[in-house]
Amino acid sequence: MKQFAVVAPADLASAARMLAEPNRSALAGGVDLLDLLKLELAAPAELVNLKALGGLDRIESAPGGALRIGPLVTLNQLAASPAVRERHPALADSAAQAATPQVRNLATVGGNLAQRPRCWYFRNPDIVCLKKGGTKCYAVAGLNRYHAILGGGPSFIVHPSNLAPALVAYDAAVTLHGPEGARKIAVGDFFTLPKIDPRRENVLKPGEIITAIEVPAPPARARSAYLEAREKQSFDWPLASAVTVIGLNRADEVAYARIVMGAVAPIPWRAPSAEKVLLGAKLDRALADRAAQAALAGAAPLAHNAYKIPIARAMVRRAILRAGGIPDETA
Amino acid sequence: MIKVDYAPMPFVVAMEDAMRPDAPAVFESGANVGSPHVNETGNVAAGFESAEASVDAVYTTPVQTHVSLETHGAVASWNGDELTVWCSTQGIFGVRDDLAVHFSLPPENVRVITAYLGGGFGSKFGAGHEVIIAAELARMARAPVKLMLSRAEEHVATGNRPSSRQHVRIGAARDGALTAIELEQHGSGGIGGGSGSAAPYLALYRCANFRTRERNVYINAGPASPMRAPGWPQGCFALELAIDELARKLNLDRLEMRRRNNPSPVRALEFDLGARAFGWDERSRTPKSRGPIRRGVGVASAAWHGIGASGPQAQCVAYRDGRVAVRIGTQDVGTGTRTIIAMVAAEELGLPLRSVTAEIGDTRYLFSLPSGGSMTAPSTTPAVRQAAAHLKGKLMRLAAPALGASPEDLVISDGVVRVRAEPNRAIKFADLCRRIPGDSLAADGEHVPNYGGYSMTQAGCQFAGVEVDIETGIVRVTDFVAVHDAGVIVDPLTARSQVNGGIIMGVGFALFEDRRLDPQTGLMVNPTMDDYKLPGVFDTPEIRAYFVEVANGITNTGVLGMGEAVHVAATAAIGCAVADAIGAPVRDLPLTPDRVLAAIGAV
Amino acid sequence: MANEPVNLSARESGAGFCAMLRTKFSYFRAPGGARLIDPASATACYTCMRTQRPFGPDDRPAGADSCRGADRACFVTED
Ligand SMILES: Cc1cc2nc3c(=O)[nH]c(=O)nc-3n(C[C@H](O)[C@H](O)[C@H](O)COP(=O)(O)OP(=O)(O)OC[C@H]3O[C@@H](n4cnc5c(N)ncnc54)[C@H](O)[C@@H]3O)c2cc1C
Ligand code: SF4
């Protein structure tokens, strides 16, 4: 590990200025950053400690149910918050199922969104892959059982964040503060595909800090669900996850639908074709099945990860049924 | 300043590739595929001829690494030409002797201390490079040097359980009696050897005709080292799955199939006991499913040779202040050695456990063996018991004049020495110790050669229950019943811990663990505890352990080791249960979702 | 039988093997007092004390077959 200094900014503006200098990293919980430092995948001279800034660790809820989540809110805080549980249970569940209790106590929402991928070629200090400025993605011809089945190329990482698919499904927005001021963008636009730039996973510019995540109240009568499939039940990353937000009209037809998958693509992967299958129809198992088929219709697996397709499909189908209140055989 | 020039060389990291004639040679001096170890009895061809049904299938197991929580390493410190090493080792005397050879020192100049040890599982015998490097650096630096390996180094360079590819042919008569077993095995110990897995084929079931051929294949990967029952978990997995497949063809209950070929009267009893505790009859016959969740059960046999060997010597000392210490140069690999040694001494001396301290893990104490092969408990406890008995004799001779009786008429229990015929004539142990003429009274004991004994093998069996989600291929192990002979159980708590650990390690081998090597670079892609997946709390089944305490008469304690016996069958039982749940065998470990889904035709 | 789990009494004694050859059972002793090295074992993992690796200083594999008899240049006689 290279030597580094930890600095405490006085306010947001100075934090943004410090971070705009080359070789600086924002430090939140440090869960991912410290790993990157140990692997020498990041070697910043200074860590700008966001915890020195006040007021970024709160969850505020508006009367209608909209949430404003500070970037330093921890995953455990998010999972346990009654306000989040009530109107945005899929977000709470996505936090509750991530990592381990110890990690969730440290890991923050901002850090979760900005964490680097888990690809074992990326994380291997002896390999310089496309994402690290090299010339090839080793997953293409290598060991790719956990890699992308959707949206891949030229790099095939999957985005590691549990929260991101839930935030996309709830139409959340992030506020980014940079040296030139603030901007607010949809969480769906925060993440970026490798074909645009394989070295990055999001649009954060130098100096920009995630300062808030705003989650609107879901439409009336909407119900939501988060499900993930893990090889191990303790301490593991999902093979695939699915978030569904479903609103029914008075005739019990689907009037509103969001379907987003995690761990299958380099970004949280929304499936509009699957949403279309649901819209205007009455929910039942067969419909959920068709929507799940549609969600994975475009999947393009690599040599060793085609098995993730049926798993993702099962997650989508089950999440639809759960959100739709239809008894799930695995309940 | 050291300058290193690297040049890429041809390499091979997959065993199948290494077996091709045009594969790069791992050693310039010879072929990648070694000559076979052959075991043969009877007439295999005739055995298959007389079979009613047979199975012919290939099973594979991956490389598993030890993942001791404490990595390999040492602190080395010199004082003139005397070297002291605090070392994470399963064999303090082995490390001492290796260091003495390396530094050309008399062994008494080297002291090795292992107060506690964070696991070894077979990977920590002798002075490895990390110990020697620490000692070399300490000598050059003229200061103590600590060197502990990183987790990645631990995965890559300190040993592993070799892989296997087992081509099994097995036949049985209509009644289930095995008529022939044939194994063509290849395994890779990386740049090392020792990858055989035939042992269980020869030991677990009766079969007059068998032939096993084991060949080691070199690949460019870290070397194998002994790991918890070398060869057995691999062999058991393939053999037991093949037996299940055969039982299905013969339409026989899988437990009944095993009973009919079981050579061990102890295991016959264990099968009955385990089947009742597990509910085998009911659970194996009623396939239960809840939506996409399929349940299955499996059973597998275990065996090991947990008897001890001579060599260990112990010393038992009583002090004027009433303390008793038992000292022996063994080490506690995490199995509870310290605890059971104190228990054996306390029981022999008629003292409460708290008045005896066990002092181990230092080559200043009398010699004991490395902790391996499940030999520590059966090798050390007889020496400890003898030392305690000898000390008791001395104490009785000390007590005799005070009680006006002859030593043979005295007994000691609960910390009081009494005249057997007149229990009121007594002296408390603490008061007796005050009569010790100097400061202490000591006696030695040793492990005398094992008596003939009842049996040289110990039997066991394990039953596993699993749930498989057939839409995701994800397997959960729900529960285990383990029935084992470990001779006299000294401490049920530490014995059960061994069972728990053996099964949890078996869950890892069954479902998750795989040292994955990248074909493009030869590098291990998962040298962490995140990507190299180990079972966690939620992956751990409910485990019930039962002990059949066979009075084996092998030593003065009748204790058997159990670290390995409790591990060998676990993965096999899970494999059999998964096949039962989904109606198709998954013949390759680990039983990951991709393989389960492929077995049921979902991908 | 070579494939019994562990049968110390049946193991061959260490006679004739290089003094630098190590395997788990070489830290145990046969009844005659020699180090236990069993060429019939299919699970023994050998290392050479000179390199602490599974091969000798000559880059050839170390093992019960190859480290017996003084015809290998690196061979060291047990004293
Ligand atoms: C064993 C383990 C298992 C895990 N399993 C899961 C899982 O199942 N699902 C899951 O989603 N995650 C999982 N994680 C990841 C974990 O949730 C993230 O590492 C954590 O959320 C990162 O948050 P942090 O506050 O520690 O970020 P840090 O490590 O402090 O920062 C991470 C990155 O984000 C940047 N950053 C942090 N905050 C901000 C901000 N406000 N604005 C701009 N940039 C910022 C940092 O500069 C750094 O580059 C796991 C982690 C571990 C160690
Ligand atoms: S390689 Fe040479 S020095 Fe090493 S053990 Fe074998 S014969 Fe001895």
Coordinates of C-alpha atoms in Angstrom, one line a residue, chain C residues 7-78:
Chain C
N7 CA -1.0 -47.7 9.0
L8 CA 2.3 -46.7 10.5
S9 CA 3.6 -50.1 11.2
A10 CA 3.3 -51.0 7.5
R11 CA 5.2 -47.9 6.3
E12 CA 8.6 -48.5 4.9
S13 CA 11.4 -47.0 7.0
G14 CA 13.3 -44.1 5.7
A15 CA 16.4 -46.1 4.9
G16 CA 18.1 -45.1 1.7
F17 CA 16.3 -41.9 1.2
C18 CA 18.0 -38.5 0.9
A19 CA 18.3 -36.8 4.2
M20 CA 16.7 -33.7 2.7
L21 CA 13.5 -35.4 1.6
R22 CA 10.4 -34.4 3.5
T23 CA 6.8 -35.5 3.5
K24 CA 4.3 -35.5 6.3
F25 CA 5.2 -38.9 7.7
S26 CA 8.9 -38.2 7.5
Y27 CA 8.4 -36.3 10.8
F28 CA 7.2 -39.6 12.3
R29 CA 9.4 -42.6 12.9
A30 CA 9.0 -46.2 12.0
P31 CA 9.4 -48.8 14.8
G32 CA 13.1 -49.3 13.8
G33 CA 13.7 -45.5 14.4
A34 CA 14.0 -44.5 10.8
R35 CA 12.0 -41.7 9.2
L36 CA 8.7 -42.9 7.7
I37 CA 8.8 -42.6 3.9
D38 CA 6.4 -44.8 2.0
P39 CA 7.1 -45.1 -1.8
A40 CA 3.7 -47.0 -2.2
S41 CA 1.7 -44.0 -1.0
A42 CA -0.3 -42.2 -3.7
T43 CA -1.1 -39.3 -1.4
A44 CA 2.3 -38.3 0.0
C45 CA 3.4 -34.8 -1.0
Y46 CA 7.1 -34.5 -1.1
T47 CA 9.3 -31.5 -0.6
C48 CA 13.1 -31.0 -0.7
M49 CA 14.5 -29.3 2.4
R50 CA 17.1 -27.6 0.2
T51 CA 14.5 -25.7 -1.8
Q52 CA 11.4 -26.1 0.4
R53 CA 9.7 -26.9 -2.8
P54 CA 8.5 -30.1 -4.4
F55 CA 11.6 -30.2 -6.5
G56 CA 15.3 -30.4 -5.8
P57 CA 18.1 -27.9 -6.5
D58 CA 18.4 -29.5 -9.9
D59 CA 14.8 -28.6 -10.8
R60 CA 13.7 -32.2 -10.9
P61 CA 10.8 -33.4 -8.8
A62 CA 11.6 -34.6 -5.3
G63 CA 10.0 -37.9 -4.3
A64 CA 10.4 -41.3 -2.8
D65 CA 11.5 -42.8 -6.1
S66 CA 13.7 -40.0 -7.3
C67 CA 15.4 -39.1 -4.0
R68 CA 16.7 -42.6 -3.2
G69 CA 20.2 -43.8 -4.0
A70 CA 23.2 -41.6 -4.3
D71 CA 23.1 -41.3 -8.1
R72 CA 21.4 -37.9 -7.9
A73 CA 24.0 -35.1 -7.6
C74 CA 22.1 -33.3 -4.9
F75 CA 21.6 -36.5 -2.8
V76 CA 22.6 -36.2 0.9
T77 CA 23.2 -39.3 2.9
E78 CA 21.4 -39.5 6.2

